[in-house]
mmCIF file of C-alpha atoms in Angstrom:
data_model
loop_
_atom_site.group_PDB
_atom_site.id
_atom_site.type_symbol
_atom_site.label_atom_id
_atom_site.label_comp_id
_atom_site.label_asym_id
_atom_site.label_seq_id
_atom_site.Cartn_x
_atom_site.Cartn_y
_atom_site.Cartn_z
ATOM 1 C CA UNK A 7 0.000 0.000 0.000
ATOM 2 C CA UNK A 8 2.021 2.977 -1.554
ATOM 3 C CA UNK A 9 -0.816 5.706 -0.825
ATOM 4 C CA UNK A 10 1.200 8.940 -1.504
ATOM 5 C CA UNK A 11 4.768 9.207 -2.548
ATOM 6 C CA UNK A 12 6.340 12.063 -3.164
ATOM 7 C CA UNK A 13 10.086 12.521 -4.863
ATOM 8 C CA UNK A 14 12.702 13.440 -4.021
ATOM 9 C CA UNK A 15 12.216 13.202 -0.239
ATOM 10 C CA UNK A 16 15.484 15.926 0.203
ATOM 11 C CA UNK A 17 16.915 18.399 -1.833
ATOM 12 C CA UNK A 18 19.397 21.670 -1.599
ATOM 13 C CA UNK A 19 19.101 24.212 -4.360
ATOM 14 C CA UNK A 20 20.805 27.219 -5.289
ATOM 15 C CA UNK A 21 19.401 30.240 -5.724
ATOM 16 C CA UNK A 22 17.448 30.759 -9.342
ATOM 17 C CA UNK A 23 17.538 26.737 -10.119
ATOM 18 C CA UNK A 24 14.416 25.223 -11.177
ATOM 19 C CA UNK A 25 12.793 21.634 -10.221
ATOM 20 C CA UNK A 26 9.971 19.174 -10.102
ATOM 21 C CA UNK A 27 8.442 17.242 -7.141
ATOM 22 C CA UNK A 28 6.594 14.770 -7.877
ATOM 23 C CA UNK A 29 3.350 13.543 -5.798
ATOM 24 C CA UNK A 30 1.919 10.065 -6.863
ATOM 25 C CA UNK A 31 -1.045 8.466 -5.146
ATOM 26 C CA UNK A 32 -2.756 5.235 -6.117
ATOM 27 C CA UNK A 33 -5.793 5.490 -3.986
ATOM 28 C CA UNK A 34 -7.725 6.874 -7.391
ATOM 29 C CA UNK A 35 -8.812 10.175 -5.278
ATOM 30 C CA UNK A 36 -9.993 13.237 -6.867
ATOM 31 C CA UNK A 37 -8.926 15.797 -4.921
ATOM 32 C CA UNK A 38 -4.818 16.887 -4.713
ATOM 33 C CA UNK A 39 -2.558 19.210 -2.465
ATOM 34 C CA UNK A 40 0.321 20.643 -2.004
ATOM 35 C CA UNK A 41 1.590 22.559 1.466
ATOM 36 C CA UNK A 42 4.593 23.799 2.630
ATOM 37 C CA UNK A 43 5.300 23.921 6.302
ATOM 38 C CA UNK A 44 7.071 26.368 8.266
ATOM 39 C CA UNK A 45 7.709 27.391 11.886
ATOM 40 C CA UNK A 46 4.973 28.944 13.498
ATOM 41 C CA UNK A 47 2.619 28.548 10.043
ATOM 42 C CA UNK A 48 1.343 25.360 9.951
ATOM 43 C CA UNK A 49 0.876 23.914 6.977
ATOM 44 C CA UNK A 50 -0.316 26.306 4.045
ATOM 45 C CA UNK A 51 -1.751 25.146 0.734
ATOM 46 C CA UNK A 52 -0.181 26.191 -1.961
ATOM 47 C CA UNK A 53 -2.015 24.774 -4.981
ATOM 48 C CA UNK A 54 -4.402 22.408 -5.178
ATOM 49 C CA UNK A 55 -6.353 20.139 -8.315
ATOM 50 C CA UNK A 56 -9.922 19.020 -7.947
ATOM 51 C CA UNK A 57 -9.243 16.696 -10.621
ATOM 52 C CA UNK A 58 -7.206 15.113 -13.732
ATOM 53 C CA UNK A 59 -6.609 18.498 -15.536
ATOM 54 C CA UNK A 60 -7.975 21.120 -13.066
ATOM 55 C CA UNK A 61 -5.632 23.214 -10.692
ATOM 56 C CA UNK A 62 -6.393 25.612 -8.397
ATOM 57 C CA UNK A 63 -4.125 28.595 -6.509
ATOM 58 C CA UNK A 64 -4.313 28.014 -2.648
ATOM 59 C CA UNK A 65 -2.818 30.343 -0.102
ATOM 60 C CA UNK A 66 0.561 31.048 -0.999
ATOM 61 C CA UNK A 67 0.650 30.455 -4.342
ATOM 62 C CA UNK A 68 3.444 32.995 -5.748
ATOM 63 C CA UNK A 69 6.794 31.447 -6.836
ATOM 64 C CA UNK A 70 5.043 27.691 -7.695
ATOM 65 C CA UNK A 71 3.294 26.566 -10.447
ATOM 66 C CA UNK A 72 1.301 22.947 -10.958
ATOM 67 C CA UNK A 73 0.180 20.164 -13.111
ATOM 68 C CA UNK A 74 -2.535 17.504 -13.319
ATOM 69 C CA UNK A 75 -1.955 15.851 -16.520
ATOM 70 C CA UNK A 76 -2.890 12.325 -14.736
ATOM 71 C CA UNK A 77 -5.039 11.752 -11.952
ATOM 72 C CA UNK A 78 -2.746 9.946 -9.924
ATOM 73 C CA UNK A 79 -0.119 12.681 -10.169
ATOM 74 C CA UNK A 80 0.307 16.270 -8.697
ATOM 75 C CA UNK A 81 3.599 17.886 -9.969
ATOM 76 C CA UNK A 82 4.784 20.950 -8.249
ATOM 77 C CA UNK A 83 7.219 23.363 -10.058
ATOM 78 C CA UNK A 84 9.717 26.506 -8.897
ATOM 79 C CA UNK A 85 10.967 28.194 -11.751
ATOM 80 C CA UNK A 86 13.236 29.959 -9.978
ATOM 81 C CA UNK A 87 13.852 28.752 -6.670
ATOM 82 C CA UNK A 88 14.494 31.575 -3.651
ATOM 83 C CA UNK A 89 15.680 30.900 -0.068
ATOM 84 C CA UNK A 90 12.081 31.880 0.918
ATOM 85 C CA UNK A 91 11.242 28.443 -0.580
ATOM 86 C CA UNK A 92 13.081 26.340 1.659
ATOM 87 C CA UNK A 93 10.301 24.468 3.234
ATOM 88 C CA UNK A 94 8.836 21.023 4.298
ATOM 89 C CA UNK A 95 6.410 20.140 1.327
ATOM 90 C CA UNK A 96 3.859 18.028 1.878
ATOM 91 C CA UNK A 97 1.422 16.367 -1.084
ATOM 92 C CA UNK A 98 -1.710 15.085 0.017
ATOM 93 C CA UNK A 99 -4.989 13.247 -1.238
ATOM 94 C CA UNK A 100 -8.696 12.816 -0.765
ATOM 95 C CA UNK A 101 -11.735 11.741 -2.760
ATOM 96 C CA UNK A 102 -14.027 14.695 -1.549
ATOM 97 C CA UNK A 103 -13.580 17.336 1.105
ATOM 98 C CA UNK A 104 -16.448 16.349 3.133
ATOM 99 C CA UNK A 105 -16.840 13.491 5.214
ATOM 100 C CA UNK A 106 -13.582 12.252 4.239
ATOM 101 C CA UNK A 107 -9.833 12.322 5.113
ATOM 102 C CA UNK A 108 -6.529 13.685 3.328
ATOM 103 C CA UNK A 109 -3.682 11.512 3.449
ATOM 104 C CA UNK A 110 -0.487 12.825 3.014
ATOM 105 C CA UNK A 111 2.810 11.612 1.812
ATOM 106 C CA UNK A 112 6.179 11.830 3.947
ATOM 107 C CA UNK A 113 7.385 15.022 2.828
ATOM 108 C CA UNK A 114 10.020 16.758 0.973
ATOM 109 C CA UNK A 115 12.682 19.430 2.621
ATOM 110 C CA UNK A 116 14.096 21.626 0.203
ATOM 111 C CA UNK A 117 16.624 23.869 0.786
ATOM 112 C CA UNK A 118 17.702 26.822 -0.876
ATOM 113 C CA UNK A 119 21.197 28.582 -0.516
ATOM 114 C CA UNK B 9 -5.355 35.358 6.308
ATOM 115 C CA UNK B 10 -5.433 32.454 8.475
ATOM 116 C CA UNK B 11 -8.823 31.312 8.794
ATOM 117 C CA UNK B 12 -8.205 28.677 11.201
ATOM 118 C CA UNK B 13 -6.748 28.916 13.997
ATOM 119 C CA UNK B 14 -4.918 27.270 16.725
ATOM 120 C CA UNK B 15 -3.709 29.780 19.585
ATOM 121 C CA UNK B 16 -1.611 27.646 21.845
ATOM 122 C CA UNK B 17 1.406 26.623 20.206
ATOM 123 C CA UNK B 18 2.592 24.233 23.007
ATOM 124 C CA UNK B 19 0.541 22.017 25.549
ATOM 125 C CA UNK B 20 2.521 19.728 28.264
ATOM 126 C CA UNK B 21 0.251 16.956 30.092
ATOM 127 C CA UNK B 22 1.327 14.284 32.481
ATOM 128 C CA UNK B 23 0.901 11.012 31.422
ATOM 129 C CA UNK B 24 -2.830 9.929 32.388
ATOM 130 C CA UNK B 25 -4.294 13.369 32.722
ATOM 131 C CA UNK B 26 -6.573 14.919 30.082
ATOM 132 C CA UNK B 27 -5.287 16.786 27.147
ATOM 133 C CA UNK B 28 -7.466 19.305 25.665
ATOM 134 C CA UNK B 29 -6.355 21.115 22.485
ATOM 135 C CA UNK B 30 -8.233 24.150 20.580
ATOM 136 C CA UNK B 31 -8.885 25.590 17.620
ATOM 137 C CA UNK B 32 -10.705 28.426 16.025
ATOM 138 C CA UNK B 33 -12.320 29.203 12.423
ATOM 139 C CA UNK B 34 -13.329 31.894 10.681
ATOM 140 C CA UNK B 35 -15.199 31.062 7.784
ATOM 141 C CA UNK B 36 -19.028 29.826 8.486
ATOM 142 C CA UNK B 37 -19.228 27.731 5.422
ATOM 143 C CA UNK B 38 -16.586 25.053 6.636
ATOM 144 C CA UNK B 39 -18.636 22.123 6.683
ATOM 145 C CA UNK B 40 -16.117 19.379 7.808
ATOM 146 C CA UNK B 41 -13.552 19.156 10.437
ATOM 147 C CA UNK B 42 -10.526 17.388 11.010
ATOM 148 C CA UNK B 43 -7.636 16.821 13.512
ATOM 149 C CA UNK B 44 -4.092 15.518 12.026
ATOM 150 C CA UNK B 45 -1.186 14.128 14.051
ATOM 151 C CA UNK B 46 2.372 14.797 13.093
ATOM 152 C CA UNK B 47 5.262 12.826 14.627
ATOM 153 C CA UNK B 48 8.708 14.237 13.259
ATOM 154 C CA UNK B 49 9.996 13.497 10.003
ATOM 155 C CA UNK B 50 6.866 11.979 9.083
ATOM 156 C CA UNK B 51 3.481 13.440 7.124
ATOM 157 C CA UNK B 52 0.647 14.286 9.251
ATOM 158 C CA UNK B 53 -1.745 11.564 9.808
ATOM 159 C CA UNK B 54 -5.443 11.435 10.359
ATOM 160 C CA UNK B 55 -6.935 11.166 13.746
ATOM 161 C CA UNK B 56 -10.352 12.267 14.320
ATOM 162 C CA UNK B 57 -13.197 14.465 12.255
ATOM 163 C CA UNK B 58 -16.800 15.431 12.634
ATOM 164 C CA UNK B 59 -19.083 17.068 10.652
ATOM 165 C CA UNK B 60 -20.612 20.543 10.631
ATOM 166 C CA UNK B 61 -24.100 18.368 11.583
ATOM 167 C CA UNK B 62 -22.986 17.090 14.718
ATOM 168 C CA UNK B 63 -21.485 18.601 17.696
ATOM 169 C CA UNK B 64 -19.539 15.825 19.093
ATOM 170 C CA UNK B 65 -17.476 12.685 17.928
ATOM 171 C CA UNK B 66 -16.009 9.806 19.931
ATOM 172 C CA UNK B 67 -13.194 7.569 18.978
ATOM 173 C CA UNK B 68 -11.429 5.714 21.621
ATOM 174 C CA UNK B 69 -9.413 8.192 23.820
ATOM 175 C CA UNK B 70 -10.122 11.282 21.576
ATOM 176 C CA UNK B 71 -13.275 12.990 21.139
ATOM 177 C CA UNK B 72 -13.606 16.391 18.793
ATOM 178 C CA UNK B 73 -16.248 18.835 19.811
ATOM 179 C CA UNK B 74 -17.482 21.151 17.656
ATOM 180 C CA UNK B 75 -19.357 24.477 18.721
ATOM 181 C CA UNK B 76 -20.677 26.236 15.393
ATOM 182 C CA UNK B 77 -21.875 29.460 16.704
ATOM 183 C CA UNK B 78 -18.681 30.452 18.511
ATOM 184 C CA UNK B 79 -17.191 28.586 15.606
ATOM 185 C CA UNK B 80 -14.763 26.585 18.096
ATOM 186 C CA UNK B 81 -13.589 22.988 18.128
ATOM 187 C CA UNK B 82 -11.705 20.846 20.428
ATOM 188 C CA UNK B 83 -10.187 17.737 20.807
ATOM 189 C CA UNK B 84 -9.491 15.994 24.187
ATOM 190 C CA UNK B 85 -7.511 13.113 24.686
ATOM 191 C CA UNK B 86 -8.067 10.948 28.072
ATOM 192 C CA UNK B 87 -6.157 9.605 29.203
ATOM 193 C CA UNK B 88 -2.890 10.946 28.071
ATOM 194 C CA UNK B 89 -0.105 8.176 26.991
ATOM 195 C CA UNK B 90 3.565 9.050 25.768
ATOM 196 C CA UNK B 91 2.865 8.158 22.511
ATOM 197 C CA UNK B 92 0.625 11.048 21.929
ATOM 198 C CA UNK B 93 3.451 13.399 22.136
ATOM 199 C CA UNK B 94 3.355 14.869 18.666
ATOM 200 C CA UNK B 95 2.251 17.843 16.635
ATOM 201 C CA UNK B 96 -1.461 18.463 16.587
ATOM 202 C CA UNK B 97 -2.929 20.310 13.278
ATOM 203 C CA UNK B 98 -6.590 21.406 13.196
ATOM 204 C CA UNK B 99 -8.102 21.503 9.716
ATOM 205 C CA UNK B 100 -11.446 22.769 7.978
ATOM 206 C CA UNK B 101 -12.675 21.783 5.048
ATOM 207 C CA UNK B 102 -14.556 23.733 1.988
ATOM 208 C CA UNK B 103 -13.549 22.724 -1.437
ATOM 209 C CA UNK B 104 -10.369 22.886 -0.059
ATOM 210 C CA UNK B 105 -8.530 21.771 3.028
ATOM 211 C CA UNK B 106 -7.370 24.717 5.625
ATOM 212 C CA UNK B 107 -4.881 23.935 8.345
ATOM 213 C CA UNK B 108 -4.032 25.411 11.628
ATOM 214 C CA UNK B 109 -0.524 26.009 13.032
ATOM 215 C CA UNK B 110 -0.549 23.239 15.191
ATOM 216 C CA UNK B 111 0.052 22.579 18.751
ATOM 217 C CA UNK B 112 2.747 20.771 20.330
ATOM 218 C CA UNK B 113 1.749 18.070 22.450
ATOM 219 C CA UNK B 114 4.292 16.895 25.406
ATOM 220 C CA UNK B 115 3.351 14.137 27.870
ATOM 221 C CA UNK B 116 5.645 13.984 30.772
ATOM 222 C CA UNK B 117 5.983 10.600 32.664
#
């Protein structure tokens, strides 16, 4: 039972470098996240996708941008990374929002210098 | 603009005692709520939820009230055990799910 993986699980960038993470779930849900947590700010979404094809800006959505081109997977993209980016990032997954639960992958710390 | 809320950043408990954690919302059309646990190093996990139609919800040691009008919602945890020392993240739900800041949980022997 996979649930939600997310790749890479660590990664240090430098300033202005792009990259991927990639969420994967096999639990068929709808519904995708992504949130970064910081100290003090709990987790905050950043994007989210109601569905193959569909994205959605969450709460701090500047610097990131997202795709749903399959409905198992939720990529999230910096363009140009910034040390205001190093984060925790979390993917998550649900088939609804009501009367249902998110499940999350492990997590991916990213560091920029 | 957080619209949920957890104001207590920390809670410490001895072991067998009660633990009673908080959280505030904003917005009045959240229609589901949730309660995550976080140990390090690990994603947050799903403990306990209740809907916007009910006002209480038991499972085991932790039940999650839920007070619409002052828009409040708690969880306690009775007794206490070790294991429950962890991060504790209030969420909301409305087309989207909203998170708190979380509250450290410590139980002391």
């Amino acid at each position: 039972n996979a649930g939600v993986t997310q790749t890479p699980k660590f990664r240090v960038l430098k300033t202005g470098q792009s990259m991927t993470l990639l969420c994967a779930q096999d639990m068929n849900h709808e519904y995708m996240y992504w949130y970064r947590q910081d100290p003090g700010m709990g987790l905050r979404l950043i994007h989210y996708s109601v569905g193959e094809g569909t994205t959605a800006k969450g709460e701090v959505p500047d610097g990131y941008n997202v795709s749903r081109l399959k409905k198992q997977n939720f990529l999230l993209g910096l363009e140009s990374a910034a040390p205001s980016q190093t984060s925790v990032y979390f993917c998550a997954s649900s088939q609804g929002t009501v009367n249902t639960e998110a499940f999350f992958g492990q997590g991916t710390r990213l560091t920029v210098v | 603009d957080q619209q949920v809320k957890q104001n207590s950043p920390s809670l410490s408990v001895q072991e067998g005692r009660i633990s009673i954690l908080n959280c505030d919302y904003t917005n009045s059309m959240f229609d589901y709520f949730l309660w995550y646990k976080k140990y390090p190093a690990e994603g947050p996990t799903f403990l306990i939820s209740i809907s916007s139609i009910k006002d209480k919800n038991e499972d085991g040691r932790f039940t999650v009230f839920l007070n619409k009008s002052a828009k409040h919602l708690s969880l306690h945890i009775v007794p206490s055990q070790p294991g429950d020392s962890a991060v504790y993240f209030c969420a909301a739900s409305y087309y989207k799910l909203s998170f708190g800041a979380g509250t450290t949980v410590t139980v002391r022997a």
